[in-house]
Amino acid sequence: MSDSTNSVSPSSDYASISSGDQSLQRSRRSGDGNRAIVRESRHWHDVFWSAIFVIHMICLGFVLAVLGLNRFRISDRLNIDRYTQGFLENHKGLTEDYWPLYAVAGGIGVFISWVWSLLLGSYANEMMKVSVHILTTYLAVVSVLCFWCRQFFWGGAFAVGALLQFLYVISVIDRLPFTMLVLRKALKLVWGLPKVIMVAHAFTVVMLLWMSLWSFGAAGVVASSMGDEGRWWLLVVLSVSLFWTGAVLCNTVHVIVSGMVFHVLFHCGQEESSSVPPSSLIDSLRYAVTTSFGSICYGSLFTAAIRTLRWEIRGFRSKICGNECLLCCVDFLFHLVETLVRFFNKYAYVQIAVYGKGFNKSARDAWELFQSTGVEALVAYDCSGAVLLMGTIFGGLITGSCIGIWAWIKYSDRVIMVASTAMLMGMVLVGLGMVVVESAVTSIYICFAEDPLLIQRWDADFYTEMSEVLHRRLQHRSSRAREVSTTA
């Protein structure tokens, strides 16, 4: 949004900035509570991407089964090696040599996800501080271990990761108090919806079932007679597929939770609606896996990568001073990513859950809503998504480290292959636990932008805090815009 926005009162002026379409939406929502989420019949959106995802799952499932069976109990059971003679090594591994390692990785990932969720509910501040500060240390330790094992590429990669994480935390250290406040309120919302937590656990079970087949094929690849380059290429392809599948399941949970949180905030304080309609969860689940599933599949391809890049560039940009050439390059990347964010942002899933729109329209509407109300300044200041991602990465690193140690004892020549894929499995499973909280955060911001009174009715003190921070951020942007115009 433009930095020239004038300061606003922390308790008003939001409705007057909103567009006519948003006002119409609010007037429709102010009637019958049961029409707050579903005002009209839903239409199917982005069907092409849902078809691509389903076809990809079927084809990949067949490939995984073949790769795993080819080395299960009998070396080259399906006689595949005869088609690849001349560029394969003579390695006689078996699928069952490595499959137990992946099974343990899945168990560790689920355990960390559930424990992390429980600790977040009981010790929110402490766990969020752990997420922020311990990740840098852990990345540095893993880097040293990789160098010690003569894995110089991975040692350098983890060292760079530790440095980037340290620089990012330093750049956003002043934002953490507000971030912690938002996360605490999101946890308060989530823990008041036990059925939603159960749905998230059910999706974790679904992810585990898919991972059992995925790891069967991955174990077959690790045990295959292919050279290291061939094995790595296959594992990269399988990892991209697992990442997309995990993102689709995470964002399906995201849509379900967003719909429920929107219901809770809308019904809060209404005398005629003392409780959320019992069909709300079923409706949210049904829409997420039917009419909105294509939009979820589409958005899951790009959203995570773009927002992660946006966090890093924002943190790096805020620390650049004096180097005009570097600042110009970073500004170009920043504006490019900001353009992409208009079409791929996590707030689109709230619009999908509430209004049943397609993904790109939802993303644009959410971003325009934030910009027209000034709430984009608040969203940019908040780091809750990054903090939750840190916890997800930390959980994945613990999973990968445990499996890596076991693999180093049994199969020292396959440590990096097994550990890196186990780390991805851990990240996906822990991410499924984190997405519940992140969904609550995104829903809070959408509600605050559409109708701040929804937040005020739910928690007046929190509404006041958000309004004051928004007021300060808008003033800060206005002052920076004046400085730029003066120097120009």
Short mmCIF file of N, CA, C and O in Angstrom, two decimals, residues 172-270:
data_model
loop_
_atom_site.label_atom_id
_atom_site.label_comp_id
_atom_site.label_asym_id
_atom_site.label_seq_id
_atom_site.Cartn_x
_atom_site.Cartn_y
_atom_site.Cartn_z
N VAL A 172 13.83 -8.32 12.87
CA VAL A 172 12.43 -8.24 13.29
C VAL A 172 12.28 -8.30 14.81
O VAL A 172 11.16 -8.49 15.31
N ILE A 173 13.36 -8.13 15.54
CA ILE A 173 13.32 -8.31 16.99
C ILE A 173 12.33 -7.35 17.65
O ILE A 173 11.67 -7.68 18.65
N ASP A 174 12.16 -6.15 17.09
CA ASP A 174 11.24 -5.17 17.66
C ASP A 174 9.77 -5.52 17.41
O ASP A 174 8.87 -4.99 18.07
N ARG A 175 9.52 -6.42 16.46
CA ARG A 175 8.14 -6.80 16.13
C ARG A 175 7.64 -7.99 16.95
O ARG A 175 6.45 -8.31 16.93
N LEU A 176 8.54 -8.66 17.64
CA LEU A 176 8.17 -9.91 18.31
C LEU A 176 7.13 -9.73 19.42
O LEU A 176 6.27 -10.60 19.58
N PRO A 177 7.16 -8.65 20.23
CA PRO A 177 6.10 -8.52 21.26
C PRO A 177 4.69 -8.51 20.67
O PRO A 177 3.80 -9.20 21.18
N PHE A 178 4.49 -7.76 19.57
CA PHE A 178 3.17 -7.75 18.95
C PHE A 178 2.84 -9.11 18.33
O PHE A 178 1.71 -9.59 18.41
N THR A 179 3.85 -9.73 17.72
CA THR A 179 3.65 -11.06 17.14
C THR A 179 3.22 -12.05 18.21
O THR A 179 2.30 -12.87 17.98
N MET A 180 3.86 -12.01 19.36
CA MET A 180 3.51 -12.93 20.45
C MET A 180 2.07 -12.69 20.91
O MET A 180 1.34 -13.63 21.23
N LEU A 181 1.66 -11.42 20.95
CA LEU A 181 0.29 -11.10 21.36
C LEU A 181 -0.72 -11.71 20.38
O LEU A 181 -1.70 -12.35 20.80
N VAL A 182 -0.47 -11.54 19.08
CA VAL A 182 -1.39 -12.08 18.07
C VAL A 182 -1.45 -13.60 18.17
O VAL A 182 -2.53 -14.21 18.10
N LEU A 183 -0.30 -14.25 18.34
CA LEU A 183 -0.27 -15.70 18.43
C LEU A 183 -1.00 -16.21 19.67
O LEU A 183 -1.69 -17.24 19.62
N ARG A 184 -0.87 -15.50 20.78
CA ARG A 184 -1.59 -15.90 22.01
C ARG A 184 -3.09 -15.84 21.79
O ARG A 184 -3.84 -16.74 22.21
N LYS A 185 -3.57 -14.78 21.13
CA LYS A 185 -5.01 -14.65 20.88
C LYS A 185 -5.49 -15.72 19.89
O LYS A 185 -6.61 -16.24 20.01
N ALA A 186 -4.65 -16.03 18.89
CA ALA A 186 -5.01 -17.08 17.94
C ALA A 186 -5.11 -18.42 18.65
O ALA A 186 -6.03 -19.21 18.38
N LEU A 187 -4.19 -18.69 19.57
CA LEU A 187 -4.25 -19.93 20.34
C LEU A 187 -5.50 -19.99 21.21
O LEU A 187 -6.12 -21.05 21.37
N LYS A 188 -5.89 -18.84 21.75
CA LYS A 188 -7.11 -18.78 22.54
C LYS A 188 -8.32 -19.17 21.69
O LYS A 188 -9.21 -19.91 22.15
N LEU A 189 -8.35 -18.70 20.45
CA LEU A 189 -9.44 -19.05 19.54
C LEU A 189 -9.43 -20.53 19.22
O LEU A 189 -10.46 -21.22 19.28
N VAL A 190 -8.26 -21.05 18.88
CA VAL A 190 -8.15 -22.44 18.44
C VAL A 190 -8.50 -23.42 19.55
O VAL A 190 -9.23 -24.40 19.33
N TRP A 191 -8.01 -23.16 20.74
CA TRP A 191 -8.27 -24.09 21.84
C TRP A 191 -9.72 -24.05 22.31
O TRP A 191 -10.15 -24.91 23.07
N GLY A 192 -10.46 -23.06 21.84
CA GLY A 192 -11.90 -23.04 22.11
C GLY A 192 -12.70 -23.83 21.09
O GLY A 192 -13.93 -23.88 21.18
N LEU A 193 -12.00 -24.47 20.14
CA LEU A 193 -12.66 -25.26 19.09
C LEU A 193 -12.07 -26.67 19.07
O LEU A 193 -11.30 -27.02 18.15
N PRO A 194 -12.38 -27.50 20.05
CA PRO A 194 -11.77 -28.84 20.11
C PRO A 194 -12.08 -29.71 18.90
O PRO A 194 -11.27 -30.54 18.50
N LYS A 195 -13.26 -29.53 18.29
CA LYS A 195 -13.59 -30.34 17.11
C LYS A 195 -12.69 -30.00 15.93
O LYS A 195 -12.37 -30.87 15.11
N VAL A 196 -12.29 -28.75 15.84
CA VAL A 196 -11.37 -28.35 14.78
C VAL A 196 -10.01 -29.01 14.99
O VAL A 196 -9.37 -29.46 14.03
N ILE A 197 -9.57 -29.09 16.23
CA ILE A 197 -8.31 -29.77 16.54
C ILE A 197 -8.39 -31.23 16.13
O ILE A 197 -7.44 -31.80 15.58
N MET A 198 -9.54 -31.85 16.37
CA MET A 198 -9.72 -33.25 15.99
C MET A 198 -9.65 -33.43 14.48
O MET A 198 -9.09 -34.41 13.98
N VAL A 199 -10.22 -32.49 13.74
CA VAL A 199 -10.16 -32.55 12.27
C VAL A 199 -8.70 -32.44 11.81
O VAL A 199 -8.26 -33.18 10.90
N ALA A 200 -7.94 -31.55 12.43
CA ALA A 200 -6.53 -31.42 12.08
C ALA A 200 -5.77 -32.71 12.35
O ALA A 200 -4.92 -33.13 11.55
N HIS A 201 -6.06 -33.37 13.47
CA HIS A 201 -5.43 -34.65 13.77
C HIS A 201 -5.83 -35.71 12.75
O HIS A 201 -5.01 -36.56 12.37
N ALA A 202 -7.08 -35.67 12.30
CA ALA A 202 -7.53 -36.63 11.28
C ALA A 202 -6.75 -36.45 9.99
O ALA A 202 -6.38 -37.42 9.33
N PHE A 203 -6.48 -35.20 9.61
CA PHE A 203 -5.69 -34.95 8.41
C PHE A 203 -4.24 -35.39 8.60
O PHE A 203 -3.57 -35.78 7.63
N THR A 204 -3.75 -35.32 9.82
CA THR A 204 -2.41 -35.84 10.10
C THR A 204 -2.37 -37.34 9.84
O THR A 204 -1.39 -37.86 9.29
N VAL A 205 -3.42 -38.05 10.24
CA VAL A 205 -3.50 -39.50 9.97
C VAL A 205 -3.52 -39.76 8.47
O VAL A 205 -2.85 -40.69 7.97
N VAL A 206 -4.29 -38.96 7.73
CA VAL A 206 -4.33 -39.11 6.27
C VAL A 206 -2.94 -38.89 5.67
O VAL A 206 -2.49 -39.65 4.79
N MET A 207 -2.23 -37.87 6.17
CA MET A 207 -0.88 -37.62 5.69
C MET A 207 0.04 -38.78 6.01
O MET A 207 0.90 -39.16 5.19
N LEU A 208 -0.11 -39.38 7.17
CA LEU A 208 0.71 -40.53 7.55
C LEU A 208 0.46 -41.72 6.62
O LEU A 208 1.40 -42.44 6.25
N LEU A 209 -0.81 -41.93 6.25
CA LEU A 209 -1.13 -43.03 5.34
C LEU A 209 -0.45 -42.84 3.99
O LEU A 209 0.09 -43.78 3.40
N TRP A 210 -0.49 -41.60 3.48
CA TRP A 210 0.19 -41.33 2.21
C TRP A 210 1.70 -41.48 2.37
O TRP A 210 2.39 -42.00 1.49
N MET A 211 2.24 -41.04 3.51
CA MET A 211 3.67 -41.13 3.74
C MET A 211 4.14 -42.59 3.84
O MET A 211 5.30 -42.88 3.53
N SER A 212 3.27 -43.47 4.27
CA SER A 212 3.66 -44.88 4.32
C SER A 212 3.97 -45.40 2.92
O SER A 212 4.95 -46.14 2.71
N LEU A 213 3.16 -45.00 1.92
CA LEU A 213 3.43 -45.38 0.54
C LEU A 213 4.60 -44.59 -0.02
O LEU A 213 5.48 -45.15 -0.70
N TRP A 214 4.64 -43.29 0.28
CA TRP A 214 5.72 -42.44 -0.22
C TRP A 214 7.08 -42.94 0.28
O TRP A 214 8.05 -43.04 -0.49
N SER A 215 7.17 -43.24 1.57
CA SER A 215 8.44 -43.71 2.13
C SER A 215 8.81 -45.09 1.60
O SER A 215 9.99 -45.43 1.50
N PHE A 216 7.80 -45.91 1.25
CA PHE A 216 8.07 -47.22 0.65
C PHE A 216 8.79 -47.05 -0.68
O PHE A 216 9.81 -47.72 -0.96
N GLY A 217 8.31 -46.13 -1.50
CA GLY A 217 8.97 -45.84 -2.77
C GLY A 217 10.31 -45.17 -2.58
O GLY A 217 11.28 -45.49 -3.28
N ALA A 218 10.40 -44.22 -1.63
CA ALA A 218 11.67 -43.53 -1.37
C ALA A 218 12.73 -44.51 -0.87
O ALA A 218 13.90 -44.43 -1.26
N ALA A 219 12.32 -45.46 -0.02
CA ALA A 219 13.25 -46.48 0.46
C ALA A 219 13.74 -47.35 -0.70
O ALA A 219 14.92 -47.74 -0.76
N GLY A 220 12.84 -47.64 -1.65
CA GLY A 220 13.24 -48.38 -2.83
C GLY A 220 14.25 -47.62 -3.67
O GLY A 220 15.17 -48.21 -4.24
N VAL A 221 14.09 -46.29 -3.76
CA VAL A 221 15.05 -45.47 -4.51
C VAL A 221 16.41 -45.48 -3.83
O VAL A 221 17.45 -45.64 -4.48
N VAL A 222 16.43 -45.29 -2.51
CA VAL A 222 17.69 -45.29 -1.77
C VAL A 222 18.40 -46.63 -1.90
O VAL A 222 19.63 -46.71 -1.98
N ALA A 223 17.62 -47.71 -1.93
CA ALA A 223 18.20 -49.05 -2.02
C ALA A 223 18.52 -49.47 -3.45
O ALA A 223 19.13 -50.52 -3.65
N SER A 224 18.15 -48.67 -4.44
CA SER A 224 18.29 -49.07 -5.84
C SER A 224 19.76 -49.13 -6.26
O SER A 224 20.65 -48.65 -5.57
N SER A 225 19.96 -49.71 -7.45
CA SER A 225 21.32 -49.85 -7.99
C SER A 225 21.77 -48.61 -8.75
O SER A 225 22.83 -48.60 -9.35
N MET A 226 20.97 -47.58 -8.77
CA MET A 226 21.34 -46.34 -9.46
C MET A 226 22.51 -45.66 -8.77
O MET A 226 22.70 -45.79 -7.57
N GLY A 227 23.25 -44.90 -9.55
CA GLY A 227 24.30 -44.08 -8.98
C GLY A 227 23.71 -42.95 -8.15
O GLY A 227 22.51 -42.69 -8.19
N ASP A 228 24.56 -42.26 -7.42
CA ASP A 228 24.10 -41.21 -6.52
C ASP A 228 23.33 -40.11 -7.26
O ASP A 228 22.32 -39.61 -6.76
N GLU A 229 23.79 -39.75 -8.45
CA GLU A 229 23.11 -38.68 -9.18
C GLU A 229 21.69 -39.08 -9.55
O GLU A 229 20.75 -38.30 -9.39
N GLY A 230 21.51 -40.31 -10.03
CA GLY A 230 20.17 -40.76 -10.38
C GLY A 230 19.26 -40.85 -9.17
O GLY A 230 18.08 -40.47 -9.23
N ARG A 231 19.82 -41.36 -8.05
CA ARG A 231 19.01 -41.45 -6.83
C ARG A 231 18.59 -40.07 -6.35
O ARG A 231 17.44 -39.86 -5.94
N TRP A 232 19.52 -39.10 -6.40
CA TRP A 232 19.20 -37.76 -5.92
C TRP A 232 18.11 -37.11 -6.78
O TRP A 232 17.20 -36.46 -6.25
N TRP A 233 18.19 -37.28 -8.10
CA TRP A 233 17.18 -36.68 -8.96
C TRP A 233 15.80 -37.27 -8.67
O TRP A 233 14.80 -36.53 -8.60
N LEU A 234 15.73 -38.57 -8.49
CA LEU A 234 14.45 -39.20 -8.17
C LEU A 234 13.92 -38.73 -6.82
O LEU A 234 12.73 -38.45 -6.67
N LEU A 235 14.81 -38.63 -5.83
CA LEU A 235 14.38 -38.18 -4.51
C LEU A 235 13.91 -36.73 -4.53
O LEU A 235 12.98 -36.36 -3.80
N VAL A 236 14.55 -35.90 -5.35
CA VAL A 236 14.11 -34.50 -5.47
C VAL A 236 12.70 -34.44 -6.04
O VAL A 236 11.84 -33.69 -5.54
N VAL A 237 12.44 -35.22 -7.08
CA VAL A 237 11.10 -35.25 -7.68
C VAL A 237 10.07 -35.74 -6.65
O VAL A 237 8.99 -35.15 -6.51
N LEU A 238 10.41 -36.80 -5.93
CA LEU A 238 9.50 -37.32 -4.91
C LEU A 238 9.29 -36.31 -3.79
O LEU A 238 8.19 -36.19 -3.24
N SER A 239 10.34 -35.57 -3.44
CA SER A 239 10.24 -34.58 -2.36
C SER A 239 9.34 -33.41 -2.77
O SER A 239 8.56 -32.90 -1.95
N VAL A 240 9.46 -32.96 -4.04
CA VAL A 240 8.58 -31.89 -4.53
C VAL A 240 7.13 -32.34 -4.47
O VAL A 240 6.23 -31.59 -4.06
N SER A 241 6.89 -33.60 -4.85
CA SER A 241 5.53 -34.13 -4.79
C SER A 241 5.03 -34.18 -3.35
O SER A 241 3.87 -33.80 -3.08
N LEU A 242 5.89 -34.63 -2.43
CA LEU A 242 5.47 -34.69 -1.02
C LEU A 242 5.20 -33.29 -0.48
O LEU A 242 4.25 -33.09 0.29
N PHE A 243 6.02 -32.33 -0.87
CA PHE A 243 5.82 -30.95 -0.42
C PHE A 243 4.46 -30.42 -0.90
O PHE A 243 3.72 -29.79 -0.14
N TRP A 244 4.14 -30.67 -2.17
CA TRP A 244 2.85 -30.21 -2.70
C TRP A 244 1.70 -30.91 -2.00
O TRP A 244 0.72 -30.27 -1.60
N THR A 245 1.82 -32.22 -1.82
CA THR A 245 0.75 -32.96 -1.12
C THR A 245 0.57 -32.45 0.30
O THR A 245 -0.56 -32.24 0.76
N GLY A 246 1.69 -32.25 1.01
CA GLY A 246 1.60 -31.71 2.37
C GLY A 246 0.99 -30.33 2.40
O GLY A 246 0.18 -30.00 3.28
N ALA A 247 1.37 -29.48 1.42
CA ALA A 247 0.80 -28.13 1.36
C ALA A 247 -0.69 -28.16 1.08
O ALA A 247 -1.45 -27.37 1.67
N VAL A 248 -1.13 -29.08 0.22
CA VAL A 248 -2.57 -29.19 -0.07
C VAL A 248 -3.34 -29.59 1.19
O VAL A 248 -4.39 -29.00 1.52
N LEU A 249 -2.83 -30.57 1.93
CA LEU A 249 -3.52 -30.99 3.16
C LEU A 249 -3.49 -29.88 4.20
O LEU A 249 -4.49 -29.63 4.89
N CYS A 250 -2.35 -29.20 4.33
CA CYS A 250 -2.26 -28.08 5.28
C CYS A 250 -3.26 -26.98 4.94
O CYS A 250 -3.95 -26.46 5.82
N ASN A 251 -3.34 -26.64 3.67
CA ASN A 251 -4.24 -25.56 3.26
C ASN A 251 -5.71 -25.98 3.28
O ASN A 251 -6.60 -25.14 3.42
N THR A 252 -5.96 -27.28 3.15
CA THR A 252 -7.34 -27.76 3.35
C THR A 252 -7.75 -27.55 4.80
O THR A 252 -8.86 -27.07 5.09
N VAL A 253 -6.85 -27.89 5.72
CA VAL A 253 -7.10 -27.60 7.14
C VAL A 253 -7.24 -26.10 7.35
O VAL A 253 -8.09 -25.63 8.13
N HIS A 254 -6.40 -25.33 6.65
CA HIS A 254 -6.45 -23.87 6.75
C HIS A 254 -7.84 -23.34 6.41
O HIS A 254 -8.41 -22.51 7.13
N VAL A 255 -8.42 -23.83 5.31
CA VAL A 255 -9.75 -23.39 4.89
C VAL A 255 -10.80 -23.79 5.91
O VAL A 255 -11.70 -23.00 6.25
N ILE A 256 -10.71 -25.00 6.43
CA ILE A 256 -11.68 -25.47 7.43
C ILE A 256 -11.62 -24.62 8.68
O ILE A 256 -12.65 -24.16 9.20
N VAL A 257 -10.41 -24.41 9.19
CA VAL A 257 -10.25 -23.62 10.43
C VAL A 257 -10.68 -22.17 10.20
O VAL A 257 -11.34 -21.57 11.06
N SER A 258 -10.33 -21.61 9.05
CA SER A 258 -10.70 -20.22 8.76
C SER A 258 -12.21 -20.04 8.77
O SER A 258 -12.74 -19.05 9.33
N GLY A 259 -12.92 -20.98 8.14
CA GLY A 259 -14.38 -20.89 8.14
C GLY A 259 -14.95 -20.94 9.54
O GLY A 259 -15.87 -20.19 9.88
N MET A 260 -14.40 -21.82 10.38
CA MET A 260 -14.89 -21.94 11.76
C MET A 260 -14.57 -20.71 12.60
O MET A 260 -15.41 -20.23 13.36
N VAL A 261 -13.34 -20.20 12.45
CA VAL A 261 -12.95 -19.01 13.22
C VAL A 261 -13.81 -17.81 12.82
O VAL A 261 -14.25 -17.03 13.67
N PHE A 262 -14.08 -17.67 11.53
CA PHE A 262 -14.93 -16.57 11.07
C PHE A 262 -16.33 -16.70 11.68
O PHE A 262 -16.93 -15.71 12.11
N HIS A 263 -16.84 -17.93 11.74
CA HIS A 263 -18.13 -18.18 12.38
C HIS A 263 -18.11 -17.75 13.86
O HIS A 263 -19.03 -17.09 14.35
N VAL A 264 -17.06 -18.15 14.56
CA VAL A 264 -16.96 -17.84 15.99
C VAL A 264 -16.93 -16.34 16.21
O VAL A 264 -17.65 -15.80 17.07
N LEU A 265 -16.11 -15.63 15.44
CA LEU A 265 -16.00 -14.18 15.62
C LEU A 265 -17.30 -13.47 15.22
O LEU A 265 -17.67 -12.47 15.84
N PHE A 266 -17.98 -13.98 14.21
CA PHE A 266 -19.23 -13.35 13.81
C PHE A 266 -20.31 -13.54 14.87
O PHE A 266 -21.09 -12.63 15.16
N HIS A 267 -20.42 -14.72 15.45
CA HIS A 267 -21.48 -15.01 16.41
C HIS A 267 -21.17 -14.49 17.81
O HIS A 267 -22.05 -14.46 18.66
N CYS A 268 -19.91 -14.11 18.05
CA CYS A 268 -19.54 -13.64 19.37
C CYS A 268 -20.30 -12.36 19.71
O CYS A 268 -20.28 -11.38 18.97
N GLY A 269 -20.97 -12.36 20.83
CA GLY A 269 -21.69 -11.19 21.31
C GLY A 269 -23.07 -11.00 20.75
O GLY A 269 -23.74 -10.03 21.08
N GLN A 270 -23.55 -11.92 19.90
CA GLN A 270 -24.89 -11.81 19.36
C GLN A 270 -25.87 -12.59 20.23
O GLN A 270 -25.69 -13.78 20.46
#
